PDB file of C-alpha atoms in Angstrom:
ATOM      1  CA  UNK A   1     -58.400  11.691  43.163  1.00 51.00           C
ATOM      2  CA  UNK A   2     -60.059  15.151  41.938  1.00 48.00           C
ATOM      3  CA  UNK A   3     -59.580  16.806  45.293  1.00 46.00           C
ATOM      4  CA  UNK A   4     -56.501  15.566  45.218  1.00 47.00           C
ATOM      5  CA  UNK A   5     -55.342  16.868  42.377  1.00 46.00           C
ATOM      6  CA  UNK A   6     -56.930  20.175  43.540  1.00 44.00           C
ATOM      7  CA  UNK A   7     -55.510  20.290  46.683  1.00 42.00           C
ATOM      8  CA  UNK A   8     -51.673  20.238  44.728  1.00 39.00           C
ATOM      9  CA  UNK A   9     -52.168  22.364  42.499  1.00 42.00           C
ATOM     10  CA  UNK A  10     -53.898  24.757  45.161  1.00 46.00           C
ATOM     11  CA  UNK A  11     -50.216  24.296  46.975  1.00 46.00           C
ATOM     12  CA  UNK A  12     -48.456  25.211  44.127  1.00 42.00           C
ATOM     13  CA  UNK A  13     -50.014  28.462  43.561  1.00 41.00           C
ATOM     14  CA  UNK A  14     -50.207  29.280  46.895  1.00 47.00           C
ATOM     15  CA  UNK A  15     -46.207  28.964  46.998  1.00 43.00           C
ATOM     16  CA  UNK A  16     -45.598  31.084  43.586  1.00 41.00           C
ATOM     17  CA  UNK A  17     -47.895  33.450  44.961  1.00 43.00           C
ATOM     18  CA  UNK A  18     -45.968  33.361  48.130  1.00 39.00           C
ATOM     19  CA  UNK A  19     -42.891  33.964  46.269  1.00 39.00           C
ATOM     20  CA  UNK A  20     -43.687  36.684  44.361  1.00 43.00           C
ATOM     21  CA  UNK A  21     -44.795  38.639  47.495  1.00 39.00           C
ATOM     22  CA  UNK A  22     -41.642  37.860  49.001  1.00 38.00           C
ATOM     23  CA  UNK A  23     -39.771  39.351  46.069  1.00 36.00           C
ATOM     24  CA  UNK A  24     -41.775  42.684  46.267  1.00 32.00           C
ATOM     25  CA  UNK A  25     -41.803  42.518  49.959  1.00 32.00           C
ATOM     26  CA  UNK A  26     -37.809  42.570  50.274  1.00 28.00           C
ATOM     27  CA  UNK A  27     -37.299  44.481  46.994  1.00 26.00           C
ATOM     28  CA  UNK A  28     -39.383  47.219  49.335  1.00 27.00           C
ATOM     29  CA  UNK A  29     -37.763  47.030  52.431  1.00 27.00           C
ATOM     30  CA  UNK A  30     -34.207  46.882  51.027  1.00 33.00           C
ATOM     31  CA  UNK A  31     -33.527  48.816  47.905  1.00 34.00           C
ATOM     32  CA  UNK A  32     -30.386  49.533  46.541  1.00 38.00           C
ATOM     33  CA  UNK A  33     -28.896  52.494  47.891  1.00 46.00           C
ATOM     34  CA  UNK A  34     -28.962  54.458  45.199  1.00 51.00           C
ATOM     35  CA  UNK A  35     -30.697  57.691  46.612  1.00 67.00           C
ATOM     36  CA  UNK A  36     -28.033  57.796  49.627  1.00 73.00           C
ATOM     37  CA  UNK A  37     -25.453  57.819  47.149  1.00 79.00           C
ATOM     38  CA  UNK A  38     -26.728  60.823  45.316  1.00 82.00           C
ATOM     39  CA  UNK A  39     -27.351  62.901  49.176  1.00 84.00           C
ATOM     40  CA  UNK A  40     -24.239  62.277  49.544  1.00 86.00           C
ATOM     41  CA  UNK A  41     -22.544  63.762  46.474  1.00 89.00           C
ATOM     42  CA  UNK A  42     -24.510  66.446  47.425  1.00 90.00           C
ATOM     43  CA  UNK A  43     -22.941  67.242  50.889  1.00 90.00           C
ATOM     44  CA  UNK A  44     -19.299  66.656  49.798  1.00 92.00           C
ATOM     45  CA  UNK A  45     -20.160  68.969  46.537  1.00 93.00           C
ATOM     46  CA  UNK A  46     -21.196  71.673  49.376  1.00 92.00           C
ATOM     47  CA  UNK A  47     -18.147  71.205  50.963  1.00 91.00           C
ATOM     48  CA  UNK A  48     -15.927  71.319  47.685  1.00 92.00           C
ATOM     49  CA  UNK A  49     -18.387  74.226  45.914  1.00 89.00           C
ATOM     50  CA  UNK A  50     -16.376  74.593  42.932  1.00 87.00           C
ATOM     51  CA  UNK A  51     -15.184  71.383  41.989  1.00 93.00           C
ATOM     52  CA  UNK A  52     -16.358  68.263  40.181  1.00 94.00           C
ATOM     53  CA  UNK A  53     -16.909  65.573  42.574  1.00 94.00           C
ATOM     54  CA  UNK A  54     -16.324  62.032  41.918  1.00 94.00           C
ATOM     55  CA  UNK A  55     -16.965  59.101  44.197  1.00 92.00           C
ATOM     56  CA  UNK A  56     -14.497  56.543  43.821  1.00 92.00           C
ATOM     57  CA  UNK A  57     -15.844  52.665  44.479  1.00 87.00           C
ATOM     58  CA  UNK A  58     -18.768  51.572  47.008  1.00 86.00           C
ATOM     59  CA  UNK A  59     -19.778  52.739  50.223  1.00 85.00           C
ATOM     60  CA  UNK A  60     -18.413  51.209  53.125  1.00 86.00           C
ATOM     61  CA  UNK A  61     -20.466  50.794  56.004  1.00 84.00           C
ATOM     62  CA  UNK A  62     -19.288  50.099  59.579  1.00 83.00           C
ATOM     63  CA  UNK A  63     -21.714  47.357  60.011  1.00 69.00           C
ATOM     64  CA  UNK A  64     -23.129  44.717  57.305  1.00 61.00           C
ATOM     65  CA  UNK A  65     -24.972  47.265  55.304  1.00 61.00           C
ATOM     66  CA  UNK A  66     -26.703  50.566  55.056  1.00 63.00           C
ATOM     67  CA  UNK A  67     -30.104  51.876  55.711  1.00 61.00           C
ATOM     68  CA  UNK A  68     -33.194  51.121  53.489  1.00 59.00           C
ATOM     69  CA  UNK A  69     -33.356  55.009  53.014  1.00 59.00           C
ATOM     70  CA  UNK A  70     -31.613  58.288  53.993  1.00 66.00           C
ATOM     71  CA  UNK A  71     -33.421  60.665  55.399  1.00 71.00           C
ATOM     72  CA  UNK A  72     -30.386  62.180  56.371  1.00 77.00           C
ATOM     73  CA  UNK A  73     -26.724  62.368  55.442  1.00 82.00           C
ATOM     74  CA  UNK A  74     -24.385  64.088  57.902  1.00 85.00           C
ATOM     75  CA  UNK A  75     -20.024  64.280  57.022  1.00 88.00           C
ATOM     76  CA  UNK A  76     -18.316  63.808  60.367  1.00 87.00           C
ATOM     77  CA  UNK A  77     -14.922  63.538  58.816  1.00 85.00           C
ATOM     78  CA  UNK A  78     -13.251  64.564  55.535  1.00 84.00           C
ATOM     79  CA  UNK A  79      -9.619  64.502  54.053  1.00 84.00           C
ATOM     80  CA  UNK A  80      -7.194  62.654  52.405  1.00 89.00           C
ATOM     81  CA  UNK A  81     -10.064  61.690  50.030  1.00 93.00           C
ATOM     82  CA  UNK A  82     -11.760  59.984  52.197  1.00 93.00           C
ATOM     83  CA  UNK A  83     -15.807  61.193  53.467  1.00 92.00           C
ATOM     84  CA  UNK A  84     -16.749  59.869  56.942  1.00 91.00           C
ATOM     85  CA  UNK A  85     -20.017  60.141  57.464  1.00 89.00           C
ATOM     86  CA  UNK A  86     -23.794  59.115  59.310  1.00 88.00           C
ATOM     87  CA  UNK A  87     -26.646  58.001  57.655  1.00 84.00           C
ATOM     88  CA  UNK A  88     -30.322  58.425  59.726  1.00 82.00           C
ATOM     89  CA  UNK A  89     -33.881  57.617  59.132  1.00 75.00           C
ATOM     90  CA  UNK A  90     -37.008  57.377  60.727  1.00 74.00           C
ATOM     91  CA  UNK A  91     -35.957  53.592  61.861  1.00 78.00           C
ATOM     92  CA  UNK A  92     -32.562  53.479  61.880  1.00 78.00           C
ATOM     93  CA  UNK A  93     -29.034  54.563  61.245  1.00 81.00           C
ATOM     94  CA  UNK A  94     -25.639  53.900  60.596  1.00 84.00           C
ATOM     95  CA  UNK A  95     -22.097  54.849  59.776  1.00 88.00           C
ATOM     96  CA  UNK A  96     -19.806  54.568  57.212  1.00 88.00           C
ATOM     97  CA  UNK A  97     -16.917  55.922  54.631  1.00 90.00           C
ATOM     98  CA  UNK A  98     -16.290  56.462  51.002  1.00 91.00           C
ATOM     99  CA  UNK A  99     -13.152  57.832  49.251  1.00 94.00           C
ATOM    100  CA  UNK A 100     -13.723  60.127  46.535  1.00 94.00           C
ATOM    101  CA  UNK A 101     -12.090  62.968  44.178  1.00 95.00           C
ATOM    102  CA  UNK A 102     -12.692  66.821  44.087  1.00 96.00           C
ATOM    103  CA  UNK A 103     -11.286  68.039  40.527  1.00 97.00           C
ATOM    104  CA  UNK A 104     -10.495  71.644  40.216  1.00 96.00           C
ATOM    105  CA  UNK A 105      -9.073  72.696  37.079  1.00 96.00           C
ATOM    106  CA  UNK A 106      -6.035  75.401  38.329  1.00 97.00           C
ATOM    107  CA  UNK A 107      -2.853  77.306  36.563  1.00 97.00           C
ATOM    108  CA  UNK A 108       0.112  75.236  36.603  1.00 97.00           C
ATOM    109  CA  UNK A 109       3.311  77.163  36.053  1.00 97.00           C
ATOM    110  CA  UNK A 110       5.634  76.063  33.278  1.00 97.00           C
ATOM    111  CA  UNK A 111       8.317  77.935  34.099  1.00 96.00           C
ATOM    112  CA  UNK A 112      10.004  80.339  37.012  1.00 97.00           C
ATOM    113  CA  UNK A 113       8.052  83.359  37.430  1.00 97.00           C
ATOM    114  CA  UNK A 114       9.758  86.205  39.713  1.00 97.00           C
ATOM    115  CA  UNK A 115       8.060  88.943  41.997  1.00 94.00           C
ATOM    116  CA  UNK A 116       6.737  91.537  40.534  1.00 91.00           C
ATOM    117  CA  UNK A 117       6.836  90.109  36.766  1.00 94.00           C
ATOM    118  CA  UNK A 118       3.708  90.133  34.562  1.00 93.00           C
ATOM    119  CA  UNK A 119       2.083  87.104  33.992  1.00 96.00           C
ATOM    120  CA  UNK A 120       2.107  85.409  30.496  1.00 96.00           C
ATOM    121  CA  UNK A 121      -1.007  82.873  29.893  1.00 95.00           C
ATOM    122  CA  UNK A 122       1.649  80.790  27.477  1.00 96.00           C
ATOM    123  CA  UNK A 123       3.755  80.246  30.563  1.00 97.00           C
ATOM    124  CA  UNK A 124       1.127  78.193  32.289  1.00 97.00           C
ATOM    125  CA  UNK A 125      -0.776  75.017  31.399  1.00 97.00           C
ATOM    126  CA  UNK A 126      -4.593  74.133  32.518  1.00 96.00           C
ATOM    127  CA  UNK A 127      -5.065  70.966  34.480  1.00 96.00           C
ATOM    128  CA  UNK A 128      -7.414  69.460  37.227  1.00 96.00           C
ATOM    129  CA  UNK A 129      -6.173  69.123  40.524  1.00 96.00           C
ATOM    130  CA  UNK A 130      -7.879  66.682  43.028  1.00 96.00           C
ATOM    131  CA  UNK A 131      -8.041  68.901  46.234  1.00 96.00           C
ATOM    132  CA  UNK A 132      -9.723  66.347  48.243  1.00 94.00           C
ATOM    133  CA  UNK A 133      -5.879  65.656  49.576  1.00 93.00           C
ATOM    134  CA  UNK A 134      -2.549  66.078  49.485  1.00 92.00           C
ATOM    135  CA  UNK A 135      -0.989  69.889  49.190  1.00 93.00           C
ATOM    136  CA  UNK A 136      -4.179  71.127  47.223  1.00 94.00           C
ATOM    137  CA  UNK A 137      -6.347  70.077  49.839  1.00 93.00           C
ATOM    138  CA  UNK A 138      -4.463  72.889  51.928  1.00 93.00           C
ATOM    139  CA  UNK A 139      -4.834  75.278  49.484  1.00 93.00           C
ATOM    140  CA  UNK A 140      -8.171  74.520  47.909  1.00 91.00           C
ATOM    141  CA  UNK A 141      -9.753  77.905  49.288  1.00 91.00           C
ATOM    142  CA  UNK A 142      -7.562  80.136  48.128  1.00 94.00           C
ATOM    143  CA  UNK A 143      -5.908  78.108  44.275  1.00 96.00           C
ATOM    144  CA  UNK A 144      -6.792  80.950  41.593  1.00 95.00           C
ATOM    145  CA  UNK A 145      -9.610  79.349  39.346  1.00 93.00           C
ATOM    146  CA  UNK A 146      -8.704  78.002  36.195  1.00 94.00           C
ATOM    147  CA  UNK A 147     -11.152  80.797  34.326  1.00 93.00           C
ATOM    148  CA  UNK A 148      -9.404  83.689  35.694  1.00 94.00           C
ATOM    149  CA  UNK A 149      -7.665  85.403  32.701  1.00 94.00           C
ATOM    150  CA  UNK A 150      -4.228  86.156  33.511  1.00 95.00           C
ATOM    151  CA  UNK A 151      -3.548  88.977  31.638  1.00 92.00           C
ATOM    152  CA  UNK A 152      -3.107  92.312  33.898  1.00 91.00           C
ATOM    153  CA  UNK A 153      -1.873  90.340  36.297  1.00 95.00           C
ATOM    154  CA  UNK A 154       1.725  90.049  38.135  1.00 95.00           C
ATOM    155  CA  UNK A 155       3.620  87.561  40.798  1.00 96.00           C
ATOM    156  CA  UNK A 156       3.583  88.569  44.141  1.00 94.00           C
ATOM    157  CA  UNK A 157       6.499  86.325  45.138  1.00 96.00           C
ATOM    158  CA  UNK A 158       8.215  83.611  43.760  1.00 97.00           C
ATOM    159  CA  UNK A 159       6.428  80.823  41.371  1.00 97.00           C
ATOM    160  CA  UNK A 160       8.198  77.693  40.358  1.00 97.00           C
ATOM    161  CA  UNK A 161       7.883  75.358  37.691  1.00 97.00           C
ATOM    162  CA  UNK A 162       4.605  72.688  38.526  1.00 96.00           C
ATOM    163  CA  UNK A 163       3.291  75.198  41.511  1.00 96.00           C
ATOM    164  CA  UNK A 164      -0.535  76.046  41.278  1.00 97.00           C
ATOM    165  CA  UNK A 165      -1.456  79.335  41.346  1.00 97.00           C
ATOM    166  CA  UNK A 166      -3.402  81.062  44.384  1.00 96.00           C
ATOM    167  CA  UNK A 167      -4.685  83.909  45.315  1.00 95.00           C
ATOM    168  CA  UNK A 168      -2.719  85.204  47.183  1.00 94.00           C
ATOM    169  CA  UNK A 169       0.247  84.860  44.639  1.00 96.00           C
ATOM    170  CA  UNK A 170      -0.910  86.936  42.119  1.00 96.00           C
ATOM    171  CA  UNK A 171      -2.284  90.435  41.904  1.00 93.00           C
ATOM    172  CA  UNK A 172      -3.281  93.265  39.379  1.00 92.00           C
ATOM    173  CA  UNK A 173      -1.056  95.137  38.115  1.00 91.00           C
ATOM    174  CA  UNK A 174      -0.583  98.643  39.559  1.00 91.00           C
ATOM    175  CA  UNK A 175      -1.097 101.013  36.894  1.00 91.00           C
ATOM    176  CA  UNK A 176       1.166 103.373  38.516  1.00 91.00           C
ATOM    177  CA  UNK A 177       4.226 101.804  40.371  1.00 90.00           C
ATOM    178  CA  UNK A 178       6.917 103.342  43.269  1.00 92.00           C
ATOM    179  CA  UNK A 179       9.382 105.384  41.400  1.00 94.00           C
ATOM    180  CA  UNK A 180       7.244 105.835  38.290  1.00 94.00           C
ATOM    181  CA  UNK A 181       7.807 109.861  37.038  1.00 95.00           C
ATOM    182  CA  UNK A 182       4.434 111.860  37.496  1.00 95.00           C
ATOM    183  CA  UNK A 183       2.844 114.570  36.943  1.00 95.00           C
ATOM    184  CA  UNK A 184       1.727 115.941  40.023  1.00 95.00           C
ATOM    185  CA  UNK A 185      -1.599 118.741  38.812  1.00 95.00           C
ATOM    186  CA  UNK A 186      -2.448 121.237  41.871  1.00 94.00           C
ATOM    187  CA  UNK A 187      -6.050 122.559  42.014  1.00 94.00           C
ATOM    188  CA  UNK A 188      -7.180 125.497  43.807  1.00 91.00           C
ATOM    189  CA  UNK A 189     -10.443 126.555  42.361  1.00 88.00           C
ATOM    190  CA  UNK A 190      -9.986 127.353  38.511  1.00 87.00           C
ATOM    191  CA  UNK A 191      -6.721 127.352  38.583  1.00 91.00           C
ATOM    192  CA  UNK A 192      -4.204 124.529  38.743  1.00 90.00           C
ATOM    193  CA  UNK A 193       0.044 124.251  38.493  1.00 93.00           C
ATOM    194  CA  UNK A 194       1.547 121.394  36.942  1.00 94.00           C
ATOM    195  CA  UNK A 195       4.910 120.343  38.289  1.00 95.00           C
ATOM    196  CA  UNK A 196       7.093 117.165  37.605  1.00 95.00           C
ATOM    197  CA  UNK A 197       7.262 114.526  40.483  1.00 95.00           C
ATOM    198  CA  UNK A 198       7.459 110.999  41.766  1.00 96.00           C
ATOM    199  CA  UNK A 199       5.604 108.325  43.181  1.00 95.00           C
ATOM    200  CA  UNK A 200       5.951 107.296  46.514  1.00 95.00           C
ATOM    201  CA  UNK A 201       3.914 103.858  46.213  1.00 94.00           C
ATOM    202  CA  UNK A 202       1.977 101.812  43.412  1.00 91.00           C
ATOM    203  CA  UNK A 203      -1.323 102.664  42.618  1.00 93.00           C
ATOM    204  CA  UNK A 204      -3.823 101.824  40.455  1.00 92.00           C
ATOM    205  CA  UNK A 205      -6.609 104.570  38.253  1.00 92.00           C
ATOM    206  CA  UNK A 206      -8.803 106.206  40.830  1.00 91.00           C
ATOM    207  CA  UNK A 207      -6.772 105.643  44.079  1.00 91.00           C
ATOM    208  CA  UNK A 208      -5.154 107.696  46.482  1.00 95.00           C
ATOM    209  CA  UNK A 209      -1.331 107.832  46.118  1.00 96.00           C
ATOM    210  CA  UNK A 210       1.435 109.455  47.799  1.00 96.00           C
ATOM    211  CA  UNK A 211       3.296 111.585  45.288  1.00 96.00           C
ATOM    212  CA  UNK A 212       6.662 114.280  45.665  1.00 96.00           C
ATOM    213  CA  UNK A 213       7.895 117.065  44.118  1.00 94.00           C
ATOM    214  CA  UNK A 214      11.079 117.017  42.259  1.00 92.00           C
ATOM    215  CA  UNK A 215      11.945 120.620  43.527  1.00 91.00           C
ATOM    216  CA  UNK A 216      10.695 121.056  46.506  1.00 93.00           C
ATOM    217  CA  UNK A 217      11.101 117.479  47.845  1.00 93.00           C
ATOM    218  CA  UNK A 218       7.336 117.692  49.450  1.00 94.00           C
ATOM    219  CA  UNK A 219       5.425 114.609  49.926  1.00 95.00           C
ATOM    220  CA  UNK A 220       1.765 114.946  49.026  1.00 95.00           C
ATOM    221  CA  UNK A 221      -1.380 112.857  48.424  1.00 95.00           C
ATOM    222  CA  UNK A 222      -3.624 113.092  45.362  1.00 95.00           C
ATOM    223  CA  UNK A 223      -5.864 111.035  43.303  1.00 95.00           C
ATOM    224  CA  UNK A 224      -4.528 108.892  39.998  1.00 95.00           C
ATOM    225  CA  UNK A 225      -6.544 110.263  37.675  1.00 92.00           C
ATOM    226  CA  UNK A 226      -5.133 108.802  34.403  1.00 85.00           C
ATOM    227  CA  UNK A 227      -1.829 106.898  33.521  1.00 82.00           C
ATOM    228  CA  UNK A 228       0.824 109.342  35.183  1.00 89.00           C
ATOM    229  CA  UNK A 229      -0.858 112.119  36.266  1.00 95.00           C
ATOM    230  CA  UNK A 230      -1.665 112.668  39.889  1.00 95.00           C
ATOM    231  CA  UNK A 231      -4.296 115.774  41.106  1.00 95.00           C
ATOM    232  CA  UNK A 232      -3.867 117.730  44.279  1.00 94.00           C
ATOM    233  CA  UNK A 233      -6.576 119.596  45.479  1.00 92.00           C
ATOM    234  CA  UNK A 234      -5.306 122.251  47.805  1.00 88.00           C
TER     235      UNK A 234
END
């Protein structure tokens, strides 16, 4: 009856300890997949370097489930918020997709802006775009970041109520414009003539502009040296 008894309970501990290997043993070879989750942020972030990514549900993979590990992450496919991509390791790998959000915060117009007018900061309103699709997607390189101040700045064509700004829309504003009256100072040495004239193009402090006379109707090219005044070195 004793080795009886010590035979069962031998049995039973045998089995718990079984069990609790088990448990370790698959909690080793199949962890969550956590760390894959995080590479991956990390390659859609490169792709999308100035905006705030955000992965929207779970993974899904093309067969029942994903690697133990990734050892590698590689994007095949991205775009209308959606990330396509391969997962390797030393032992295995697989495929699969996740959708997810790129927020870029952006100037949103208010109202009509014209060519050529300055740009007022209470005319626009910050928000976050999600450039991972749609029309921001196309523009994400080039949308004007949402901590570029505005003042100094001026349209370059026309911007209409709830468009983003880009880059390409907006520019500084010349500090000398076509048409402007100038003072056009000849140097020759130690001397110098000042006569009254016009600019041919904009131009901003320091560049070289293309200036005429008002009497003699001559075209010349100096430097903008301060607000109206243009040298000529002869």
């Amino acid at each position: 009856m004793a080795k009886k008894t010590i035979f069962v309970i031998g049995m039973i501990i045998g089995a718990f300890t079984f069990f609790q290997m088990s448990k370790v043993h698959a909690f080793e070879i199949r962890p969550t997949f956590g760390s894959a989750r995080a590479k991956l942020l990390i390659k859609i972030q490169e792709r999308y370097p100035n905006a705030r990514i955000e992965i929207l549900g779970e993974i899904h993979w093309a067969g029942t489930a994903g690697p133990d590990a990734a050892d590698f992450i590689e994007i095949t496919q991205e775009g209308k918020g959606e990330a396509r991509f391969t997962v390797k390791n030393s032992r295995e790998s697989a495929d699969g997709s996740v959708y997810f959000a790129a927020w870029m915060g952006a100037h949103i117009a208010s109202k009509r802006i014209a060519p050529g007018e300055k740009l007022n900061p209470a005319d626009f309103t910050l928000q976050e775009l999600n450039v991972s699709k749609g029309e921001a997607y196309e523009y994400r390189g080039v949308i004007l970041p949402s901590n570029t101040g505005l003042m100094g700045l001026e349209s370059r064509q026309t911007i209409l109520p709830g468009q983003f700004l880009t880059r390409n829309a907006v520019q500084k504003t010349p500090d000398l414009r076509r048409g402007d009256a100038v003072q056009i100072r000849f140097i020759s040495g130690d001397l110098s003539v000042v006569t009254p004239g016009m600019a041919e193009e904009p131009a901003y402090l320091d560049d070289r502009v293309k200036v005429m006379a008002q009497k003699t109707k001559r075209e010349f090219i100096g430097k903008l040296t301060e607000t109206g005044v243009v040298e000529v070195k002869l």
